[in-house]
Tab-separated table of N, CA and C in Angstrom:
chain	number	residue	atom	x	y	z
A	1	MET	N	10.502	-22.718	8.630
A	1	MET	CA	9.768	-22.486	7.407
A	1	MET	C	8.295	-22.239	7.745
A	2	SER	N	7.704	-21.304	7.053
A	2	SER	CA	6.265	-21.093	7.201
A	2	SER	C	5.622	-21.124	5.822
A	3	GLU	N	4.379	-21.505	5.826
A	3	GLU	CA	3.616	-21.569	4.581
A	3	GLU	C	2.359	-20.723	4.728
A	4	ARG	N	1.885	-20.249	3.602
A	4	ARG	CA	0.652	-19.481	3.573
A	4	ARG	C	-0.143	-19.923	2.364
A	5	PHE	N	-1.404	-20.260	2.588
A	5	PHE	CA	-2.311	-20.573	1.494
A	5	PHE	C	-3.412	-19.521	1.488
A	6	GLY	N	-3.784	-19.105	0.296
A	6	GLY	CA	-4.832	-18.110	0.203
A	6	GLY	C	-5.459	-18.097	-1.173
A	7	ILE	N	-6.533	-17.343	-1.260
A	7	ILE	CA	-7.168	-17.108	-2.553
A	7	ILE	C	-7.268	-15.597	-2.743
A	8	ARG	N	-7.261	-15.184	-3.989
A	8	ARG	CA	-7.394	-13.771	-4.332
A	8	ARG	C	-8.518	-13.648	-5.341
A	9	LEU	N	-9.462	-12.774	-5.042
A	9	LEU	CA	-10.594	-12.545	-5.933
A	9	LEU	C	-10.510	-11.123	-6.470
A	10	ASP	N	-10.410	-11.016	-7.777
A	10	ASP	CA	-10.305	-9.732	-8.454
A	10	ASP	C	-11.188	-9.798	-9.695
A	11	LYS	N	-12.483	-9.738	-9.475
A	11	LYS	CA	-13.453	-9.878	-10.561
A	11	LYS	C	-13.948	-8.494	-10.988
A	12	GLN	N	-14.191	-8.347	-12.253
A	12	GLN	CA	-14.702	-7.082	-12.788
A	12	GLN	C	-16.004	-6.671	-12.109
A	13	TYR	N	-16.815	-7.638	-11.692
A	13	TYR	CA	-18.124	-7.318	-11.112
A	13	TYR	C	-18.065	-7.032	-9.603
A	14	PHE	N	-16.889	-6.978	-9.003
A	14	PHE	CA	-16.767	-6.504	-7.624
A	14	PHE	C	-16.598	-4.983	-7.677
A	15	ASN	N	-17.667	-4.314	-8.058
A	15	ASN	CA	-17.599	-2.869	-8.228
A	15	ASN	C	-18.844	-2.214	-7.664
A	16	PHE	N	-18.741	-0.932	-7.441
A	16	PHE	CA	-19.900	-0.159	-7.010
A	16	PHE	C	-19.671	1.300	-7.394
A	17	GLY	N	-20.699	1.885	-7.991
A	17	GLY	CA	-20.676	3.298	-8.330
A	17	GLY	C	-21.400	4.053	-7.233
A	18	SER	N	-20.697	4.950	-6.558
A	18	SER	CA	-21.280	5.636	-5.401
A	18	SER	C	-20.864	7.097	-5.374
A	19	ALA	N	-21.737	7.907	-4.772
A	19	ALA	CA	-21.424	9.309	-4.509
A	19	ALA	C	-20.991	9.443	-3.052
A	20	HIS	N	-20.122	10.417	-2.791
A	20	HIS	CA	-19.677	10.662	-1.421
A	20	HIS	C	-18.956	11.993	-1.357
A	21	PHE	N	-18.597	12.401	-0.185
A	21	PHE	CA	-17.659	13.504	0.014
A	21	PHE	C	-16.869	13.185	1.272
A	22	LEU	N	-15.587	13.511	1.241
A	22	LEU	CA	-14.736	13.343	2.414
A	22	LEU	C	-14.869	14.557	3.319
A	23	ILE	N	-14.731	14.323	4.597
A	23	ILE	CA	-14.652	15.405	5.574
A	23	ILE	C	-13.248	15.347	6.164
A	24	PHE	N	-12.537	16.457	6.057
A	24	PHE	CA	-11.143	16.495	6.462
A	24	PHE	C	-11.007	16.757	7.964
A	25	ALA	N	-9.814	16.584	8.475
A	25	ALA	CA	-9.562	16.704	9.915
A	25	ALA	C	-9.952	18.077	10.459
A	26	ASP	N	-9.830	19.121	9.644
A	26	ASP	CA	-10.191	20.464	10.103
A	26	ASP	C	-11.699	20.722	10.024
A	27	GLY	N	-12.459	19.734	9.578
A	27	GLY	CA	-13.915	19.864	9.488
A	27	GLY	C	-14.419	20.322	8.140
A	28	SER	N	-13.535	20.747	7.251
A	28	SER	CA	-13.974	21.123	5.903
A	28	SER	C	-14.291	19.858	5.109
A	29	ARG	N	-14.992	20.041	4.009
A	29	ARG	CA	-15.360	18.889	3.197
A	29	ARG	C	-15.052	19.152	1.735
A	30	GLU	N	-14.942	18.071	0.994
A	30	GLU	CA	-14.812	18.213	-0.451
A	30	GLU	C	-16.206	18.232	-1.068
A	31	GLU	N	-16.278	18.530	-2.345
A	31	GLU	CA	-17.553	18.562	-3.051
A	31	GLU	C	-18.128	17.155	-3.177
A	32	LEU	N	-19.431	17.078	-3.211
A	32	LEU	CA	-20.104	15.812	-3.479
A	32	LEU	C	-19.712	15.368	-4.889
A	33	HIS	N	-19.260	14.134	-4.997
A	33	HIS	CA	-18.829	13.588	-6.289
A	33	HIS	C	-18.957	12.071	-6.238
A	34	GLY	N	-18.632	11.426	-7.324
A	34	GLY	CA	-18.764	9.974	-7.358
A	34	GLY	C	-17.532	9.274	-7.893
A	35	HIS	N	-17.501	7.978	-7.630
A	35	HIS	CA	-16.444	7.101	-8.137
A	35	HIS	C	-17.078	5.811	-8.623
A	36	ASN	N	-16.420	5.193	-9.580
A	36	ASN	CA	-16.725	3.814	-9.945
A	36	ASN	C	-15.664	2.964	-9.262
A	37	TYR	N	-15.974	2.565	-8.042
A	37	TYR	CA	-15.041	1.811	-7.213
A	37	TYR	C	-14.917	0.376	-7.717
A	38	ARG	N	-13.769	-0.205	-7.456
A	38	ARG	CA	-13.560	-1.624	-7.713
A	38	ARG	C	-12.861	-2.203	-6.496
A	39	ALA	N	-13.311	-3.373	-6.064
A	39	ALA	CA	-12.760	-3.988	-4.856
A	39	ALA	C	-12.134	-5.341	-5.182
A	40	THR	N	-11.168	-5.726	-4.384
A	40	THR	CA	-10.577	-7.063	-4.456
A	40	THR	C	-10.527	-7.641	-3.051
A	41	LEU	N	-10.428	-8.949	-3.005
A	41	LEU	CA	-10.400	-9.664	-1.729
A	41	LEU	C	-9.296	-10.699	-1.744
A	42	GLU	N	-8.543	-10.765	-0.652
A	42	GLU	CA	-7.619	-11.872	-0.416
A	42	GLU	C	-8.037	-12.542	0.880
A	43	LEU	N	-8.027	-13.855	0.863
A	43	LEU	CA	-8.435	-14.658	2.013
A	43	LEU	C	-7.401	-15.746	2.224
A	44	ASP	N	-6.735	-15.717	3.372
A	44	ASP	CA	-5.796	-16.771	3.752
A	44	ASP	C	-6.449	-17.633	4.816
A	45	ALA	N	-6.287	-18.931	4.683
A	45	ALA	CA	-6.829	-19.878	5.658
A	45	ALA	C	-6.115	-21.208	5.467
A	46	PRO	N	-6.184	-22.073	6.478
A	46	PRO	CA	-5.633	-23.416	6.302
A	46	PRO	C	-6.405	-24.166	5.214
A	47	LEU	N	-5.735	-25.091	4.593
A	47	LEU	CA	-6.411	-25.931	3.600
A	47	LEU	C	-7.428	-26.831	4.297
A	48	ASP	N	-8.554	-27.048	3.640
A	48	ASP	CA	-9.561	-27.954	4.189
A	48	ASP	C	-9.219	-29.394	3.809
A	49	HIS	N	-10.111	-30.319	4.127
A	49	HIS	CA	-9.853	-31.739	3.844
A	49	HIS	C	-9.772	-32.025	2.356
A	50	GLY	N	-10.330	-31.153	1.549
A	50	GLY	CA	-10.234	-31.299	0.095
A	50	GLY	C	-9.055	-30.554	-0.493
A	51	HIS	N	-8.189	-30.022	0.371
A	51	HIS	CA	-6.984	-29.297	-0.021
A	51	HIS	C	-7.288	-27.963	-0.696
A	52	LEU	N	-8.357	-27.306	-0.233
A	52	LEU	CA	-8.729	-25.985	-0.722
A	52	LEU	C	-8.759	-25.002	0.447
A	53	VAL	N	-8.461	-23.744	0.182
A	53	VAL	CA	-8.701	-22.689	1.165
A	53	VAL	C	-10.207	-22.489	1.273
A	54	ALA	N	-10.841	-22.321	0.120
A	54	ALA	CA	-12.298	-22.174	0.038
A	54	ALA	C	-12.699	-22.358	-1.416
A	55	ASP	N	-13.919	-22.766	-1.609
A	55	ASP	CA	-14.440	-22.926	-2.956
A	55	ASP	C	-14.802	-21.550	-3.504
A	56	PHE	N	-14.189	-21.166	-4.613
A	56	PHE	CA	-14.476	-19.874	-5.224
A	56	PHE	C	-15.973	-19.674	-5.444
A	57	ILE	N	-16.665	-20.736	-5.821
A	57	ILE	CA	-18.099	-20.650	-6.137
A	57	ILE	C	-18.908	-20.228	-4.902
A	58	GLU	N	-18.443	-20.567	-3.717
A	58	GLU	CA	-19.153	-20.173	-2.498
A	58	GLU	C	-18.755	-18.784	-2.004
A	59	VAL	N	-17.515	-18.395	-2.255
A	59	VAL	CA	-17.003	-17.142	-1.707
A	59	VAL	C	-17.358	-15.937	-2.578
A	60	LYS	N	-17.274	-16.079	-3.895
A	60	LYS	CA	-17.510	-14.932	-4.788
A	60	LYS	C	-18.856	-14.254	-4.570
A	61	PRO	N	-19.969	-14.983	-4.461
A	61	PRO	CA	-21.252	-14.288	-4.272
A	61	PRO	C	-21.337	-13.498	-2.967
A	62	LEU	N	-20.608	-13.930	-1.957
A	62	LEU	CA	-20.622	-13.211	-0.682
A	62	LEU	C	-19.960	-11.843	-0.821
A	63	PHE	N	-18.817	-11.812	-1.489
A	63	PHE	CA	-18.119	-10.539	-1.655
A	63	PHE	C	-18.868	-9.637	-2.638
A	64	LYS	N	-19.446	-10.224	-3.658
A	64	LYS	CA	-20.255	-9.441	-4.604
A	64	LYS	C	-21.434	-8.798	-3.884
A	65	ARG	N	-22.032	-9.521	-2.971
A	65	ARG	CA	-23.180	-9.001	-2.228
A	65	ARG	C	-22.821	-7.759	-1.421
A	66	VAL	N	-21.668	-7.768	-0.759
A	66	VAL	CA	-21.292	-6.586	0.032
A	66	VAL	C	-20.956	-5.400	-0.860
A	67	CYS	N	-20.377	-5.664	-2.024
A	67	CYS	CA	-20.125	-4.579	-2.982
A	67	CYS	C	-21.445	-4.033	-3.528
A	68	ASP	N	-22.355	-4.922	-3.881
A	68	ASP	CA	-23.641	-4.511	-4.458
A	68	ASP	C	-24.456	-3.643	-3.505
A	69	GLU	N	-24.301	-3.830	-2.205
A	69	GLU	CA	-25.059	-3.037	-1.234
A	69	GLU	C	-24.687	-1.558	-1.277
A	70	LEU	N	-23.514	-1.234	-1.831
A	70	LEU	CA	-23.075	0.158	-1.928
A	70	LEU	C	-23.297	0.752	-3.321
A	71	ASP	N	-23.717	-0.081	-4.261
A	71	ASP	CA	-23.823	0.340	-5.654
A	71	ASP	C	-25.002	1.291	-5.863
A	72	HIS	N	-24.749	2.343	-6.614
A	72	HIS	CA	-25.761	3.347	-6.959
A	72	HIS	C	-26.365	4.000	-5.719
A	73	ARG	N	-25.519	4.315	-4.767
A	73	ARG	CA	-25.954	4.934	-3.524
A	73	ARG	C	-25.069	6.139	-3.197
A	74	THR	N	-25.624	7.041	-2.431
A	74	THR	CA	-24.836	8.100	-1.805
A	74	THR	C	-24.420	7.561	-0.447
A	75	LEU	N	-23.121	7.557	-0.192
A	75	LEU	CA	-22.573	6.997	1.040
A	75	LEU	C	-22.382	8.107	2.065
A	76	LEU	N	-22.968	7.907	3.238
A	76	LEU	CA	-22.875	8.909	4.301
A	76	LEU	C	-22.383	8.246	5.582
A	77	PRO	N	-21.356	8.837	6.217
A	77	PRO	CA	-20.851	8.278	7.477
A	77	PRO	C	-21.725	8.731	8.640
A	78	LEU	N	-22.014	7.819	9.535
A	78	LEU	CA	-22.841	8.147	10.695
A	78	LEU	C	-22.033	8.639	11.892
A	79	HIS	N	-20.717	8.422	11.895
A	79	HIS	CA	-19.921	8.712	13.088
A	79	HIS	C	-18.922	9.842	12.896
A	80	ASN	N	-19.246	10.804	12.049
A	80	ASN	CA	-18.356	11.940	11.861
A	80	ASN	C	-18.885	13.118	12.674
A	81	ALA	N	-18.027	13.681	13.521
A	81	ALA	CA	-18.445	14.770	14.407
A	81	ALA	C	-18.848	16.033	13.647
A	82	HIS	N	-18.436	16.157	12.398
A	82	HIS	CA	-18.728	17.358	11.610
A	82	HIS	C	-19.951	17.202	10.710
A	83	LEU	N	-20.616	16.057	10.785
A	83	LEU	CA	-21.759	15.795	9.908
A	83	LEU	C	-22.895	15.222	10.741
A	84	GLN	N	-24.048	15.815	10.605
A	84	GLN	CA	-25.238	15.279	11.265
A	84	GLN	C	-26.095	14.621	10.189
A	85	VAL	N	-26.436	13.362	10.417
A	85	VAL	CA	-27.231	12.586	9.461
A	85	VAL	C	-28.426	12.023	10.203
A	86	GLU	N	-29.593	12.172	9.593
A	86	GLU	CA	-30.813	11.683	10.226
A	86	GLU	C	-31.781	11.219	9.144
A	87	GLN	N	-32.342	10.048	9.349
A	87	GLN	CA	-33.375	9.578	8.425
A	87	GLN	C	-34.729	10.011	8.979
A	88	GLN	N	-35.513	10.662	8.123
A	88	GLN	CA	-36.858	11.110	8.470
A	88	GLN	C	-37.809	10.532	7.440
A	89	GLY	N	-38.441	9.436	7.792
A	89	GLY	CA	-39.334	8.773	6.851
A	89	GLY	C	-38.574	8.275	5.639
A	90	ASP	N	-38.983	8.731	4.466
A	90	ASP	CA	-38.328	8.266	3.243
A	90	ASP	C	-37.253	9.243	2.746
A	91	GLU	N	-36.772	10.106	3.648
A	91	GLU	CA	-35.711	11.052	3.308
A	91	GLU	C	-34.561	10.937	4.308
A	92	VAL	N	-33.372	11.229	3.806
A	92	VAL	CA	-32.195	11.345	4.661
A	92	VAL	C	-31.763	12.804	4.626
A	93	HIS	N	-31.627	13.385	5.801
A	93	HIS	CA	-31.180	14.769	5.934
A	93	HIS	C	-29.759	14.754	6.480
A	94	ALA	N	-28.879	15.479	5.796
A	94	ALA	CA	-27.492	15.592	6.235
A	94	ALA	C	-27.142	17.074	6.326
A	95	ARG	N	-26.409	17.427	7.382
A	95	ARG	CA	-26.023	18.818	7.575
A	95	ARG	C	-24.529	18.864	7.904
A	96	HIS	N	-23.846	19.686	7.132
A	96	HIS	CA	-22.422	19.934	7.371
A	96	HIS	C	-22.229	21.438	7.367
A	97	ARG	N	-21.915	21.961	8.534
A	97	ARG	CA	-21.771	23.410	8.694
A	97	ARG	C	-23.006	24.087	8.103
A	98	GLY	N	-22.868	24.950	7.110
A	98	GLY	CA	-24.022	25.630	6.521
A	98	GLY	C	-24.692	24.883	5.395
A	99	ASP	N	-24.135	23.744	5.011
A	99	ASP	CA	-24.699	22.975	3.893
A	99	ASP	C	-25.755	22.001	4.389
A	100	ARG	N	-26.855	21.939	3.661
A	100	ARG	CA	-27.918	20.980	3.968
A	100	ARG	C	-28.185	20.138	2.742
A	101	PHE	N	-28.308	18.839	2.971
A	101	PHE	CA	-28.598	17.894	1.896
A	101	PHE	C	-29.853	17.131	2.263
A	102	VAL	N	-30.680	16.853	1.267
A	102	VAL	CA	-31.828	15.971	1.448
A	102	VAL	C	-31.775	14.957	0.309
A	103	PHE	N	-31.726	13.688	0.687
A	103	PHE	CA	-31.646	12.601	-0.284
A	103	PHE	C	-32.824	11.660	-0.089
A	104	PRO	N	-33.298	11.019	-1.146
A	104	PRO	CA	-34.247	9.922	-0.936
A	104	PRO	C	-33.543	8.813	-0.139
A	105	ALA	N	-34.190	8.300	0.880
A	105	ALA	CA	-33.570	7.278	1.733
A	105	ALA	C	-33.143	6.060	0.923
A	106	ARG	N	-33.920	5.692	-0.068
A	106	ARG	CA	-33.576	4.496	-0.856
A	106	ARG	C	-32.293	4.673	-1.662
A	107	ASP	N	-31.842	5.915	-1.835
A	107	ASP	CA	-30.630	6.188	-2.594
A	107	ASP	C	-29.389	6.336	-1.717
A	108	CYS	N	-29.531	6.122	-0.423
A	108	CYS	CA	-28.414	6.313	0.507
A	108	CYS	C	-28.029	5.019	1.200
A	109	ARG	N	-26.780	4.963	1.618
A	109	ARG	CA	-26.301	3.964	2.558
A	109	ARG	C	-25.697	4.747	3.712
A	110	LEU	N	-26.301	4.572	4.869
A	110	LEU	CA	-25.801	5.194	6.088
A	110	LEU	C	-24.853	4.205	6.741
A	111	LEU	N	-23.591	4.554	6.776
A	111	LEU	CA	-22.556	3.602	7.176
A	111	LEU	C	-22.029	3.911	8.578
A	112	PRO	N	-21.800	2.871	9.387
A	112	PRO	CA	-21.281	3.057	10.752
A	112	PRO	C	-19.767	3.276	10.747
A	113	ILE	N	-19.361	4.341	10.040
A	113	ILE	CA	-17.939	4.680	9.916
A	113	ILE	C	-17.779	6.183	10.160
A	114	HIS	N	-16.525	6.647	10.282
A	114	HIS	CA	-16.243	8.053	10.557
A	114	HIS	C	-16.113	8.900	9.293
A	115	ASN	N	-15.797	8.279	8.171
A	115	ASN	CA	-15.612	9.007	6.923
A	115	ASN	C	-15.785	8.029	5.775
A	116	THR	N	-16.060	8.539	4.603
A	116	THR	CA	-16.248	7.653	3.453
A	116	THR	C	-14.964	7.564	2.620
A	117	SER	N	-13.840	7.518	3.297
A	117	SER	CA	-12.557	7.322	2.624
A	117	SER	C	-12.487	5.902	2.081
A	118	SER	N	-11.664	5.719	1.076
A	118	SER	CA	-11.477	4.370	0.527
A	118	SER	C	-10.935	3.416	1.581
A	119	GLU	N	-10.106	3.937	2.493
A	119	GLU	CA	-9.565	3.105	3.561
A	119	GLU	C	-10.684	2.549	4.445
A	120	LEU	N	-11.593	3.438	4.856
A	120	LEU	CA	-12.676	2.976	5.731
A	120	LEU	C	-13.734	2.191	4.972
A	121	LEU	N	-13.900	2.457	3.681
A	121	LEU	CA	-14.799	1.619	2.882
A	121	LEU	C	-14.235	0.198	2.770
A	122	ALA	N	-12.912	0.077	2.632
A	122	ALA	CA	-12.282	-1.243	2.591
A	122	ALA	C	-12.506	-1.977	3.918
A	123	LYS	N	-12.355	-1.264	5.028
A	123	LYS	CA	-12.592	-1.885	6.341
A	123	LYS	C	-14.049	-2.307	6.488
A	124	TYR	N	-14.967	-1.465	6.057
A	124	TYR	CA	-16.391	-1.782	6.127
A	124	TYR	C	-16.712	-3.025	5.292
A	125	LEU	N	-16.231	-3.056	4.050
A	125	LEU	CA	-16.470	-4.228	3.202
A	125	LEU	C	-15.910	-5.495	3.834
A	126	CYS	N	-14.735	-5.384	4.435
A	126	CYS	CA	-14.113	-6.538	5.085
A	126	CYS	C	-14.999	-7.069	6.207
A	127	GLY	N	-15.489	-6.181	7.054
A	127	GLY	CA	-16.348	-6.603	8.161
A	127	GLY	C	-17.650	-7.224	7.696
A	128	GLN	N	-18.261	-6.624	6.668
A	128	GLN	CA	-19.509	-7.172	6.127
A	128	GLN	C	-19.265	-8.555	5.518
A	129	PHE	N	-18.165	-8.664	4.768
A	129	PHE	CA	-17.829	-9.952	4.164
A	129	PHE	C	-17.546	-10.999	5.242
A	130	GLN	N	-16.793	-10.629	6.256
A	130	GLN	CA	-16.465	-11.576	7.329
A	130	GLN	C	-17.732	-12.125	7.978
A	131	ALA	N	-18.714	-11.281	8.211
A	131	ALA	CA	-19.965	-11.730	8.827
A	131	ALA	C	-20.703	-12.704	7.913
A	132	LEU	N	-20.768	-12.404	6.621
A	132	LEU	CA	-21.433	-13.318	5.678
A	132	LEU	C	-20.676	-14.640	5.580
A	133	LEU	N	-19.358	-14.562	5.557
A	133	LEU	CA	-18.531	-15.767	5.455
A	133	LEU	C	-18.734	-16.669	6.670
A	134	ALA	N	-18.765	-16.095	7.858
A	134	ALA	CA	-18.950	-16.881	9.082
A	134	ALA	C	-20.309	-17.574	9.087
A	135	ALA	N	-21.323	-16.901	8.559
A	135	ALA	CA	-22.658	-17.499	8.512
A	135	ALA	C	-22.739	-18.594	7.464
A	136	LYS	N	-22.122	-18.376	6.306
A	136	LYS	CA	-22.220	-19.325	5.190
A	136	LYS	C	-21.263	-20.507	5.341
A	137	LEU	N	-20.055	-20.236	5.822
A	137	LEU	CA	-19.019	-21.270	5.928
A	137	LEU	C	-18.408	-21.246	7.334
A	138	PRO	N	-19.161	-21.680	8.344
A	138	PRO	CA	-18.667	-21.566	9.718
A	138	PRO	C	-17.404	-22.378	9.998
A	139	GLY	N	-17.138	-23.400	9.200
A	139	GLY	CA	-15.937	-24.203	9.398
A	139	GLY	C	-14.673	-23.559	8.862
A	140	LEU	N	-14.819	-22.541	8.026
A	140	LEU	CA	-13.659	-21.851	7.460
A	140	LEU	C	-13.110	-20.879	8.491
A	141	LYS	N	-11.860	-21.003	8.818
A	141	LYS	CA	-11.227	-20.159	9.835
A	141	LYS	C	-10.159	-19.288	9.179
A	142	PRO	N	-10.535	-18.073	8.766
A	142	PRO	CA	-9.555	-17.206	8.097
A	142	PRO	C	-8.387	-16.859	9.011
A	143	LYS	N	-7.211	-16.766	8.416
A	143	LYS	CA	-6.039	-16.244	9.113
A	143	LYS	C	-5.829	-14.779	8.755
A	144	ARG	N	-6.287	-14.422	7.539
A	144	ARG	CA	-6.090	-13.052	7.077
A	144	ARG	C	-7.138	-12.728	6.028
A	145	LEU	N	-7.687	-11.531	6.116
A	145	LEU	CA	-8.540	-10.963	5.080
A	145	LEU	C	-7.910	-9.643	4.654
A	146	LEU	N	-7.842	-9.417	3.364
A	146	LEU	CA	-7.322	-8.173	2.846
A	146	LEU	C	-8.281	-7.683	1.773
A	147	VAL	N	-8.767	-6.471	1.941
A	147	VAL	CA	-9.674	-5.861	0.981
A	147	VAL	C	-9.020	-4.609	0.425
A	148	THR	N	-9.045	-4.488	-0.878
A	148	THR	CA	-8.547	-3.309	-1.570
A	148	THR	C	-9.727	-2.613	-2.217
A	149	VAL	N	-9.787	-1.309	-2.077
A	149	VAL	CA	-10.807	-0.505	-2.750
A	149	VAL	C	-10.087	0.497	-3.646
A	150	GLN	N	-10.346	0.369	-4.935
A	150	GLN	CA	-9.756	1.273	-5.929
A	150	GLN	C	-10.815	2.297	-6.306
A	151	GLU	N	-10.501	3.580	-6.108
A	151	GLU	CA	-11.479	4.605	-6.467
A	151	GLU	C	-11.261	5.120	-7.876
A	152	SER	N	-10.085	4.917	-8.413
A	152	SER	CA	-9.792	5.192	-9.818
A	152	SER	C	-8.560	4.366	-10.182
A	153	PRO	N	-8.352	4.106	-11.464
A	153	PRO	CA	-7.200	3.270	-11.841
A	153	PRO	C	-5.899	3.816	-11.264
A	154	GLY	N	-5.158	2.927	-10.618
A	154	GLY	CA	-3.872	3.286	-10.035
A	154	GLY	C	-3.950	3.954	-8.678
A	155	GLN	N	-5.136	4.008	-8.075
A	155	GLN	CA	-5.326	4.699	-6.798
A	155	GLN	C	-6.219	3.851	-5.911
A	156	SER	N	-5.600	3.136	-4.959
A	156	SER	CA	-6.319	2.178	-4.117
A	156	SER	C	-5.968	2.368	-2.654
A	157	ALA	N	-6.871	1.912	-1.808
A	157	ALA	CA	-6.625	1.832	-0.373
A	157	ALA	C	-6.774	0.375	0.042
A	158	VAL	N	-6.077	0.002	1.100
A	158	VAL	CA	-6.032	-1.393	1.539
A	158	VAL	C	-6.386	-1.470	3.019
A	159	TYR	N	-7.145	-2.504	3.364
A	159	TYR	CA	-7.402	-2.815	4.777
A	159	TYR	C	-7.128	-4.299	4.964
A	160	GLU	N	-6.359	-4.631	6.001
A	160	GLU	CA	-6.017	-6.020	6.292
A	160	GLU	C	-6.407	-6.351	7.723
A	161	ARG	N	-7.031	-7.505	7.893
A	161	ARG	CA	-7.423	-8.002	9.211
A	161	ARG	C	-6.791	-9.376	9.375
A	162	THR	N	-6.048	-9.565	10.473
A	162	THR	CA	-5.455	-10.863	10.752
A	162	THR	C	-6.096	-11.449	12.009
A	163	PHE	N	-6.071	-12.770	12.079
A	163	PHE	CA	-6.720	-13.494	13.178
A	163	PHE	C	-5.671	-14.351	13.850
A	164	GLU	N	-5.429	-14.093	15.109
A	164	GLU	CA	-4.401	-14.802	15.878
A	164	GLU	C	-4.774	-16.247	16.163
A	165	ASP	N	-6.046	-16.524	16.418
A	165	ASP	CA	-6.450	-17.858	16.853
A	165	ASP	C	-6.824	-18.783	15.703
A	166	ALA	N	-6.550	-18.382	14.477
A	166	ALA	CA	-6.928	-19.233	13.336
A	166	ALA	C	-5.969	-20.374	13.159
């Protein structure tokens, strides 16, 4: 027999409105557009001495913070071979084939990912959340983190990270 304890956070305020465009495998891109994304989090861990996985009051602000960092921003991937992105002072310059974009730097999030797909956004949110969680609750040893990013109702991507030594 095996047991699993976890918490699931699905709050209306785990959202972010962002602009982006995908770059496809052939190097073409879609049009710049936006989504009102919504994210959820699942966290599995052993029960603590108080018989809790984690206190919701401590965990919710951490996940909200990582979502808020993407809110009202244009998301640009830094590791896509078909896109050159460079910050020059208070501007971000992006070039894709013959297209050139100039954005105010304060309106962008330059992400260390290959594409701004919902799948990779879920992975990014998971990593950011994991770092905040480790700093805030170092005694909590997750066994599994699962982040879902919904870009529109009924259309979501999932990223799951498991930990062998937990």
